């Protein structure tokens, strides 16, 4: 196996889930897969995985504009949720005075939504498996609208904290379903750039909202921010109903080639193709073509506006589905992803939450507006991370697949953690150094935070792309498991990081953070090398099947 990946000892008998024969030169390495050439391909020669059916209602067959519009609004609303979560960071000093609380209590206004964000997905999973993702999106945006109004008129700190907690629960609907929605609509070789777009909105809004938010709060009131938010969420309700259709679709197992566990399954998919020659299709729109017949009429636009399709997709025990998300935390893909996003994100979120604690007191004396301006370069860093990821995430993976005998491995996504660690870890060291100097200015402080957000952007997209490629059949559960780990760690950072800073100082704290991240890099390298071995092992010893969840 090329690129340092260790090959499982049983690889000759079993195709490891997540491993995809993406290009035809894979056939040269396995003569039994010659019939793969009869599967549908993209114009650039990539085997489409999963294989689209002939149904016009299959999301893989939707026209490009419909897919992109759905993704745009899922990403936009998800990003808006993040922006309103972080808005309390630049106004921490204002809240301390208004509610007569300390910075640690203000941090909980950002920490509790992170916790409910993680646990909320566990409750949404059973519902989405039974009834689909669309009802979850609609319910989530309604919760966001209602709790935003509550935040505006909260009379005291405890009421505000409760509203913030429920707001995180609404946010969880979009956070937990978004990656799985991408898996429903797009092929393996397309997903990296789409996940990058999702997290451009996510991290980009996270970085840009405090710039405007700090200025509005300083010159008007912090409640005005959420009055604007209530209007935005009112429009989001309409957008969700009109432009986010149901993406859950049940295909025959043989078509799900990206979650295939044996070569026989791929051969079965190839056998279903009745065409004598290979069909070339675009990845933008996959037309109805020869193959297994799906006698379905296209759904009308009015029919798609229904909150629920009327179908029961999977009749599974809800308690088992809830337990499944916890079991998924033990899967190697989730643990490896946690190394690249949860630990890194813990410190990135911590730097954001404690920004006022670091720069509001002497000698900096940043006011709310200046704290907001400090997010200028994080927005730039997030955008540059997006550009790098969009340019390289799919291209590097596809390039590696071509040079790996045409075989795609999910571990190829992890190549991009290299710039994340180089630039992001440098940011942590500089953050600790500069915040400890005399008379710091918001521009250098912002530039340093931008390095951290550059890494955060890449970490988020790479980790979620990796788990989607490894286990798309459990994409929602895996996303929830990773989000829960990330949220729990980030919530923990809002509890202990302010105390750590108070006792050890910014320099010592963030130098230690940089050292921890250097250690995480070497752990990630080892996890990359043995990623395929671990995927094969977990397939043979599938915890979900063994525990009957």
Coordinates of C-alpha atoms in Angstrom, one line a residue:
X1 CA 0.0 0.0 0.0
X2 CA 1.4 3.4 -1.0
X3 CA 1.8 6.6 1.0
X4 CA 2.7 4.8 4.2
X5 CA -0.6 3.1 4.8
X6 CA -0.4 -0.4 6.4
X7 CA -2.4 -3.0 4.5
X8 CA -4.7 -5.4 6.6
X9 CA -3.7 -9.0 6.4
X10 CA -7.1 -10.0 5.0
X11 CA -7.2 -7.3 2.4
X12 CA -7.1 -9.8 -0.5
X13 CA -10.3 -11.4 0.6
X14 CA -12.2 -8.4 1.8
X15 CA -12.8 -4.9 0.5
X16 CA -12.6 -2.6 3.6
X17 CA -15.5 -0.3 4.0
X18 CA -14.5 3.2 2.9
X19 CA -12.0 1.9 0.4
X20 CA -13.4 2.7 -3.1
X21 CA -12.2 1.6 -6.5
X22 CA -12.3 5.2 -7.9
X23 CA -10.4 4.9 -11.2
X24 CA -10.1 2.1 -13.7
X25 CA -6.4 1.4 -13.1
X26 CA -7.7 -0.3 -10.0
X27 CA -8.7 -3.2 -12.3
X28 CA -5.0 -3.8 -13.2
X29 CA -4.5 -4.7 -9.5
X30 CA -7.5 -7.0 -9.2
X31 CA -8.7 -8.9 -12.2
X32 CA -11.9 -9.9 -10.5
X33 CA -13.1 -6.3 -10.7
X34 CA -13.0 -6.1 -14.5
X35 CA -16.8 -5.5 -14.6
X36 CA -16.4 -2.3 -12.6
X37 CA -15.8 -0.7 -16.0
X38 CA -19.6 -1.1 -16.7
X39 CA -20.5 1.1 -13.7
X40 CA -21.4 4.7 -14.2
X41 CA -18.4 7.1 -14.3
X42 CA -17.9 10.9 -14.1
X43 CA -16.7 12.8 -17.2
X44 CA -13.2 12.7 -15.7
X45 CA -13.2 8.9 -15.4
X46 CA -14.0 8.5 -11.7
X47 CA -16.3 5.6 -10.8
X48 CA -19.4 7.1 -9.3
X49 CA -19.7 6.0 -5.7
X50 CA -22.4 5.4 -4.6
X51 CA -24.0 4.3 -7.8
X52 CA -27.1 6.3 -8.7
X53 CA -30.3 4.4 -9.3
X54 CA -32.6 5.3 -12.2
X55 CA -35.2 7.0 -10.0
X56 CA -35.6 10.8 -10.6
X57 CA -36.3 11.1 -6.8
X58 CA -32.8 9.7 -5.9
X59 CA -30.9 12.8 -4.6
X60 CA -27.9 11.6 -6.5
X61 CA -29.9 12.3 -9.7
X62 CA -31.2 15.7 -8.7
X63 CA -30.1 18.6 -11.0
X64 CA -27.0 20.4 -9.8
X65 CA -28.9 23.6 -8.9
X66 CA -31.2 21.7 -6.5
X67 CA -28.3 20.0 -4.7
X68 CA -26.4 23.2 -4.4
X69 CA -29.3 25.3 -3.2
X70 CA -30.1 22.8 -0.5
X71 CA -26.5 22.7 0.6
X72 CA -26.3 26.5 0.5
X73 CA -29.2 27.0 3.0
X74 CA -28.1 24.1 5.2
X75 CA -24.6 25.6 5.4
X76 CA -25.9 29.2 5.8
X77 CA -28.3 28.4 8.7
X78 CA -25.6 26.3 10.3
X79 CA -23.2 29.2 10.0
X80 CA -25.7 31.7 11.4
X81 CA -26.2 29.4 14.4
X82 CA -22.4 29.5 15.1
X83 CA -22.4 33.3 14.8
X84 CA -25.1 33.8 17.3
X85 CA -23.4 31.3 19.7
X86 CA -20.1 33.3 19.7
X87 CA -21.7 36.8 19.9
X88 CA -21.3 36.8 23.7
X89 CA -17.5 36.8 23.5
X90 CA -17.0 40.5 22.6
X91 CA -19.7 41.6 25.0
X92 CA -18.5 39.7 28.0
X93 CA -17.5 42.9 29.9
X94 CA -21.0 44.3 29.3
X95 CA -22.7 41.2 30.7
X96 CA -20.4 41.1 33.7
X97 CA -21.6 44.6 34.7
X98 CA -25.3 44.1 33.7
X99 CA -25.8 40.8 35.5
X100 CA -23.2 41.3 38.2
X101 CA -21.4 38.0 37.3
X102 CA -17.8 37.1 36.7
X103 CA -16.0 36.0 33.4
X104 CA -16.4 32.3 34.3
X105 CA -20.2 32.6 34.4
X106 CA -20.2 34.6 31.2
X107 CA -18.2 31.7 29.6
X108 CA -21.0 29.4 30.5
X109 CA -23.3 31.4 28.2
X110 CA -21.1 30.1 25.4
X111 CA -20.2 26.7 27.0
X112 CA -23.8 25.4 27.7
X113 CA -24.9 25.8 24.1
X114 CA -21.9 23.7 23.1
X115 CA -23.0 21.0 25.5
X116 CA -26.6 20.9 24.3
X117 CA -25.4 21.1 20.7
X118 CA -23.6 17.7 21.3
X119 CA -26.3 16.0 23.3
X120 CA -29.2 17.3 21.1
X121 CA -28.0 15.3 18.1
X122 CA -28.4 12.0 20.1
X123 CA -32.2 12.8 20.4
X124 CA -32.5 13.8 16.7
X125 CA -30.9 10.6 15.4
X126 CA -33.8 8.3 16.2
X127 CA -36.3 10.7 14.7
X128 CA -34.3 11.2 11.5
X129 CA -33.8 7.5 11.0
X130 CA -37.6 6.9 11.2
X131 CA -39.0 10.0 9.5
X132 CA -36.1 11.6 7.6
X133 CA -34.0 14.7 8.0
X134 CA -36.4 17.3 6.8
X135 CA -38.6 17.3 9.9
X136 CA -35.5 17.6 12.0
X137 CA -34.4 20.7 10.1
X138 CA -37.8 22.3 10.4
X139 CA -38.2 21.6 14.1
X140 CA -34.6 22.9 14.7
X141 CA -35.1 26.3 13.0
X142 CA -38.4 26.8 14.9
X143 CA -36.6 26.2 18.2
X144 CA -33.8 28.6 17.1
X145 CA -36.4 31.3 16.3
X146 CA -38.3 30.9 19.6
X147 CA -35.2 30.8 21.8
X148 CA -33.7 33.9 20.1
X149 CA -36.7 35.9 21.2
X150 CA -36.4 34.5 24.7
X151 CA -32.8 35.6 24.8
X152 CA -33.8 39.2 24.0
X153 CA -36.2 39.4 26.9
X154 CA -34.5 37.2 29.5
X155 CA -34.9 39.1 32.8
X156 CA -31.9 37.6 34.6
X157 CA -28.8 35.5 34.2
X158 CA -30.4 32.1 34.9
X159 CA -33.2 32.8 32.4
X160 CA -30.6 33.8 29.8
X161 CA -28.5 30.7 30.5
X162 CA -31.6 28.5 30.0
X163 CA -32.5 30.2 26.7
X164 CA -28.9 29.7 25.5
X165 CA -29.0 26.1 26.4
X166 CA -32.2 25.4 24.4
X167 CA -30.8 27.5 21.6
X168 CA -27.9 25.1 21.3
X169 CA -30.4 22.2 21.1
X170 CA -32.0 23.9 18.1
X171 CA -28.6 24.4 16.6
X172 CA -27.9 20.7 17.0
X173 CA -30.6 19.8 14.3
X174 CA -28.5 21.4 11.6
X175 CA -25.1 20.4 13.0
X176 CA -26.0 16.7 13.3
X177 CA -27.7 16.3 10.0
X178 CA -25.6 18.5 7.6
X179 CA -22.7 16.1 6.9
X180 CA -25.1 13.2 6.3
X181 CA -27.1 15.4 4.0
X182 CA -23.9 15.9 1.9
X183 CA -23.4 12.2 1.8
X184 CA -27.0 11.7 0.5
X185 CA -26.6 14.1 -2.4
X186 CA -23.0 13.9 -3.6
X187 CA -20.5 11.2 -4.7
X188 CA -17.3 10.3 -2.9
X189 CA -15.0 12.3 -5.2
X190 CA -17.2 15.5 -4.7
X191 CA -17.8 15.5 -1.0
X192 CA -14.5 17.1 0.2
X193 CA -15.2 20.5 -1.4
X194 CA -18.8 20.4 -0.3
X195 CA -17.8 19.8 3.3
X196 CA -15.3 22.7 2.9
X197 CA -18.2 24.9 1.9
X198 CA -20.2 23.8 4.9
X199 CA -17.4 24.7 7.3
X200 CA -16.6 27.9 5.5
X201 CA -20.0 29.1 6.6
X202 CA -19.6 27.5 10.0
X203 CA -16.1 28.9 10.9
X204 CA -16.5 32.0 8.7
X205 CA -19.6 33.1 10.5
X206 CA -18.1 32.2 13.8
X207 CA -15.2 34.6 13.0
X208 CA -17.0 37.5 11.3
X209 CA -20.1 37.9 13.5
X210 CA -18.3 39.3 16.5
X211 CA -16.8 42.1 14.4
X212 CA -20.2 43.6 13.7
X213 CA -21.7 42.3 16.9
X214 CA -19.1 44.1 19.1
X215 CA -19.7 47.4 17.4
X216 CA -23.5 47.1 17.6
X217 CA -23.3 46.1 21.3
X218 CA -20.9 49.0 22.1
X219 CA -22.8 51.7 20.3
X220 CA -26.4 50.4 20.9
X221 CA -27.2 47.3 22.9
X222 CA -26.5 43.6 22.9
X223 CA -30.2 42.9 22.7
X224 CA -30.3 44.5 19.3
X225 CA -28.0 41.8 18.0
X226 CA -30.6 39.2 18.8
X227 CA -33.5 41.2 17.5
X228 CA -31.7 41.2 14.2
X229 CA -31.2 37.4 14.7
X230 CA -34.9 36.8 15.3
X231 CA -35.7 38.5 11.9
X232 CA -33.0 36.3 10.3
X233 CA -34.4 33.1 11.8
X234 CA -37.9 34.1 10.6
X235 CA -36.5 34.2 7.1
X236 CA -34.6 30.9 7.7
X237 CA -37.9 29.2 8.5
X238 CA -39.2 30.1 5.1
X239 CA -35.9 29.1 3.4
X240 CA -35.9 25.7 5.2
X241 CA -39.5 24.9 4.1
X242 CA -38.9 25.9 0.5
X243 CA -35.3 24.8 -0.3
X244 CA -34.3 21.9 2.0
X245 CA -36.2 18.9 0.7
X246 CA -35.9 15.4 2.2
X247 CA -32.6 13.8 1.1
X248 CA -33.0 10.4 2.8
X249 CA -33.4 7.7 0.1
X250 CA -33.2 4.0 0.3
X251 CA -31.3 2.3 -2.5
X252 CA -30.5 -1.4 -2.9
X253 CA -27.4 -2.4 -1.0
X254 CA -25.4 -3.1 -4.2
X255 CA -25.6 0.5 -5.2
X256 CA -24.0 1.7 -2.0
X257 CA -20.5 1.0 -3.2
X258 CA -18.9 3.4 -0.8
X259 CA -20.1 1.3 2.2
X260 CA -19.6 -2.1 0.5
X261 CA -17.9 -4.7 2.7
X262 CA -16.9 -7.3 0.1
X263 CA -15.9 -7.4 -3.6
X264 CA -19.0 -9.5 -4.3
X265 CA -21.2 -6.5 -3.5
X266 CA -19.4 -4.3 -6.1
X267 CA -19.7 -7.2 -8.6
X268 CA -23.4 -7.4 -7.9
X269 CA -23.8 -3.7 -8.6
X270 CA -21.9 -4.1 -11.8
X271 CA -24.1 -7.0 -12.8
X272 CA -27.2 -4.8 -12.5
X273 CA -25.9 -2.6 -15.3
X274 CA -27.5 -4.0 -18.5
X275 CA -25.6 -1.6 -20.8
X276 CA -23.0 -3.3 -23.1
X277 CA -20.6 -0.4 -22.7
X278 CA -19.6 1.9 -20.0
X279 CA -21.9 4.9 -19.6
X280 CA -20.2 8.3 -19.0
X281 CA -22.3 10.8 -17.0
X282 CA -21.5 14.1 -15.4
X283 CA -21.3 14.5 -11.7
X284 CA -23.4 17.6 -11.9
X285 CA -26.6 15.8 -13.2
X286 CA -26.9 12.1 -13.4
X287 CA -29.6 11.2 -16.0
X288 CA -31.8 8.2 -15.8
X289 CA -29.9 5.4 -17.5
X290 CA -30.1 1.6 -18.0
X291 CA -30.0 -0.5 -14.9
X292 CA -32.3 -1.6 -12.1
X293 CA -35.7 -0.1 -12.9
X294 CA -37.3 2.3 -10.4
X295 CA -40.8 2.9 -11.4
X296 CA -41.2 6.3 -9.6
X297 CA -42.7 9.5 -10.8
X298 CA -40.9 12.7 -10.0
X299 CA -42.3 14.4 -6.9
X300 CA -43.9 17.7 -7.5
X301 CA -42.6 20.8 -5.9
X302 CA -45.8 21.1 -3.8
X303 CA -45.4 17.5 -2.6
X304 CA -41.8 18.2 -1.6
X305 CA -43.0 21.1 0.6
X306 CA -44.7 18.7 3.0
X307 CA -42.8 18.6 6.4
X308 CA -42.8 14.8 6.2
X309 CA -42.8 12.5 3.2
X310 CA -45.1 10.0 4.8
X311 CA -42.5 7.2 4.7
X312 CA -41.0 5.3 7.6
X313 CA -37.4 4.8 6.4
X314 CA -36.0 2.6 9.2
X315 CA -38.1 0.9 11.8
X316 CA -35.4 0.7 14.5
X317 CA -35.7 0.8 18.3
X318 CA -35.2 4.5 19.3
X319 CA -33.3 3.5 22.5
X320 CA -30.9 1.4 20.4
X321 CA -30.4 4.4 18.0
X322 CA -29.6 6.6 21.0
X323 CA -27.1 4.1 22.3
X324 CA -25.6 3.8 18.8
X325 CA -24.2 7.4 18.9
X326 CA -22.4 6.6 22.1
X327 CA -21.0 3.3 20.7
X328 CA -19.8 5.2 17.6
X329 CA -17.4 7.2 19.9
X330 CA -15.4 4.0 20.1
X331 CA -14.9 3.6 16.4
X332 CA -11.4 4.4 15.2
X333 CA -12.6 6.9 12.6
X334 CA -14.3 9.0 15.3
X335 CA -11.3 8.7 17.6
X336 CA -8.8 9.7 14.8
X337 CA -11.0 12.6 13.8
X338 CA -11.2 13.7 17.4
X339 CA -7.4 14.0 17.4
X340 CA -7.6 16.5 14.5
X341 CA -10.7 18.5 15.4
X342 CA -11.9 17.9 19.0
X343 CA -8.5 18.6 20.7
X344 CA -7.6 21.4 18.3
X345 CA -11.1 22.9 18.5
X346 CA -11.0 22.7 22.3
X347 CA -8.1 25.3 22.3
X348 CA -9.5 27.3 19.4
X349 CA -12.9 27.7 21.1
X350 CA -11.1 28.3 24.4
X351 CA -9.1 31.2 22.9
X352 CA -12.3 32.7 21.6
X353 CA -14.2 32.3 24.9
X354 CA -11.3 33.8 27.0
X355 CA -10.5 36.6 24.6
X356 CA -12.2 39.2 26.8
X357 CA -10.5 37.8 29.9
X358 CA -7.1 38.1 28.2
X359 CA -7.5 41.5 26.6
X360 CA -10.1 43.5 28.6
X361 CA -8.0 44.0 31.8
X362 CA -4.8 46.1 31.9
X363 CA -2.6 46.6 30.0
X364 CA -4.7 46.1 26.9
X365 CA -8.0 47.6 28.0
X366 CA -9.9 46.4 24.9
X367 CA -13.5 47.6 24.8
X368 CA -16.4 45.6 23.2
X369 CA -15.8 47.2 19.8
X370 CA -12.1 46.4 19.9
X371 CA -12.7 42.9 21.0
X372 CA -15.1 42.6 18.0
X373 CA -12.4 44.0 15.6
X374 CA -10.0 41.3 16.9
X375 CA -12.1 38.8 14.8
X376 CA -11.2 40.5 11.5
X377 CA -8.2 38.3 10.8
X378 CA -9.9 35.1 12.0
X379 CA -12.4 35.7 9.2
X380 CA -9.6 36.0 6.8
X381 CA -7.9 32.9 8.2
X382 CA -11.1 30.9 7.9
X383 CA -11.5 32.0 4.3
X384 CA -7.9 31.2 3.4
X385 CA -8.4 27.8 5.1
X386 CA -11.5 27.3 2.9
X387 CA -9.6 28.2 -0.3
X388 CA -6.8 25.8 0.6
X389 CA -9.2 23.0 1.4
X390 CA -11.5 23.6 -1.6
X391 CA -8.4 23.5 -3.8
X392 CA -6.7 20.5 -2.3
X393 CA -9.1 18.4 -0.2
X394 CA -10.7 16.5 -3.2
X395 CA -7.7 17.0 -5.5
X396 CA -5.1 15.6 -3.2
X397 CA -7.3 12.6 -2.3
X398 CA -8.1 11.9 -6.0
X399 CA -4.4 12.4 -6.9
X400 CA -3.4 10.0 -4.2
X401 CA -6.1 7.5 -5.4
X402 CA -4.7 7.6 -9.0
X403 CA -1.2 6.9 -7.7
X404 CA -2.5 4.2 -5.4
X405 CA -3.6 1.9 -8.2
X406 CA -6.9 3.8 -8.7
X407 CA -8.0 2.9 -5.1
X408 CA -9.3 5.7 -2.8
X409 CA -8.6 5.5 0.9
X410 CA -10.3 7.8 3.4
X411 CA -7.0 8.4 5.1
X412 CA -5.9 10.4 2.1
X413 CA -8.1 13.2 3.6
X414 CA -5.7 13.5 6.5
X415 CA -2.9 14.9 4.3
X416 CA -4.3 18.4 4.9
X417 CA -3.7 18.2 8.7
X418 CA 0.0 19.1 7.9
X419 CA -0.6 22.8 7.1
X420 CA -3.2 22.8 10.0
X421 CA -0.6 21.8 12.5
X422 CA 2.2 24.0 11.1
X423 CA 0.2 27.2 11.0
X424 CA -2.3 26.6 13.8
X425 CA 0.3 25.5 16.4
X426 CA 2.4 28.5 15.5
X427 CA -0.7 30.6 16.3
X428 CA -1.0 29.1 19.8
X429 CA 2.6 29.9 20.7
X430 CA 2.3 33.5 19.3
X431 CA -1.0 34.0 21.1
X432 CA 0.6 33.1 24.4
X433 CA 3.6 35.3 23.7
X434 CA 1.9 38.5 22.4
X435 CA -0.9 38.6 25.0
X436 CA 1.8 38.7 27.6
X437 CA 3.6 41.8 26.2
X438 CA 3.0 45.4 27.2
X439 CA 0.4 47.5 25.4
X440 CA -0.8 44.9 22.9
X441 CA -2.8 46.2 19.9
X442 CA -5.9 44.6 18.5
X443 CA -4.4 44.2 15.0
X444 CA -1.5 41.9 15.8
X445 CA -3.8 40.0 18.3
X446 CA -6.3 39.6 15.5
X447 CA -3.6 38.4 13.0
X448 CA -2.4 35.7 15.5
X449 CA -6.0 34.5 16.1
X450 CA -6.4 34.3 12.3
X451 CA -3.6 31.7 12.3
X452 CA -5.6 29.6 14.8
X453 CA -8.8 29.9 12.8
X454 CA -7.0 28.9 9.6
X455 CA -6.1 25.6 11.3
X456 CA -9.6 25.3 12.8
X457 CA -11.2 25.6 9.3
X458 CA -9.1 22.8 7.9
X459 CA -9.5 20.6 11.1
X460 CA -13.3 20.8 10.9
X461 CA -13.6 19.9 7.2
X462 CA -10.9 17.2 7.2
X463 CA -12.3 15.4 10.2
X464 CA -15.9 15.3 9.0
X465 CA -14.9 14.3 5.5
X466 CA -12.9 11.5 7.0
X467 CA -15.7 10.0 9.0
X468 CA -18.2 10.4 6.1
X469 CA -15.9 8.5 3.8
X470 CA -15.2 5.8 6.4
X471 CA -18.8 5.1 7.5
X472 CA -21.4 6.8 5.3
X473 CA -24.1 4.3 6.3
X474 CA -23.8 5.6 9.9
X475 CA -22.9 9.2 8.8
X476 CA -25.5 10.9 11.1
X477 CA -24.5 8.8 14.1
X478 CA -20.8 9.3 13.5
X479 CA -21.3 13.0 13.1
X480 CA -23.2 13.2 16.4
X481 CA -20.6 11.1 18.1
X482 CA -17.8 13.4 16.9
X483 CA -19.8 16.5 17.6
X484 CA -20.6 15.3 21.1
X485 CA -16.9 14.6 21.8
X486 CA -15.9 18.0 20.4
X487 CA -18.7 19.8 22.3
X488 CA -17.9 18.1 25.6
X489 CA -14.3 19.1 25.3
X490 CA -15.1 22.6 24.2
X491 CA -17.5 23.0 27.1
X492 CA -14.8 21.7 29.4
X493 CA -12.5 24.4 28.0
X494 CA -15.0 27.1 29.0
X495 CA -14.9 25.6 32.6
X496 CA -11.2 25.1 33.2
X497 CA -9.4 27.4 30.7
X498 CA -10.4 30.7 32.4
X499 CA -9.2 29.2 35.7
X500 CA -6.0 28.0 34.2
X501 CA -5.3 31.4 32.6
X502 CA -6.0 33.1 36.0
X503 CA -3.5 30.9 37.8
X504 CA -0.8 30.3 35.2
X505 CA -1.0 33.4 32.9
X506 CA -1.5 33.5 29.1
X507 CA 2.1 32.8 28.2
X508 CA 2.4 29.6 30.2
X509 CA -1.1 28.3 29.3
X510 CA -0.8 28.7 25.5
X511 CA 2.8 27.5 25.3
X512 CA 1.5 24.3 27.0
X513 CA -1.4 24.2 24.5
X514 CA 1.2 24.4 21.6
X515 CA 3.1 21.5 23.1
X516 CA 0.0 19.4 23.4
X517 CA -0.8 20.0 19.8
X518 CA 2.7 19.0 18.6
X519 CA 2.2 15.7 20.5
X520 CA -1.2 15.3 18.8
X521 CA 0.4 15.6 15.4
X522 CA 2.6 12.6 16.0
X523 CA -0.4 10.6 17.3
X524 CA -2.3 11.6 14.1
X525 CA 0.6 10.3 11.9
X526 CA 0.4 6.9 13.6
X527 CA -3.4 6.8 13.4
X528 CA -3.1 7.6 9.6
X529 CA -0.6 4.8 9.0
X530 CA -2.9 2.2 10.7
X531 CA -6.2 3.7 9.7
X532 CA -7.1 1.1 7.1
X533 CA -6.0 -1.8 9.5
X534 CA -8.3 -0.3 12.1
X535 CA -11.2 0.1 9.6
X536 CA -10.9 -3.5 8.6
X537 CA -10.7 -4.7 12.2
X538 CA -13.8 -2.7 13.3
X539 CA -15.7 -4.1 10.3
X540 CA -14.9 -7.7 11.4
X541 CA -15.7 -6.8 15.0
X542 CA -18.5 -4.4 14.4
X543 CA -19.5 -2.9 17.8
X544 CA -22.9 -1.8 16.5
X545 CA -23.8 -5.4 15.5
X546 CA -22.1 -7.0 18.5
X547 CA -24.0 -4.8 20.9
X548 CA -27.2 -5.0 18.9
X549 CA -27.7 -1.3 18.5

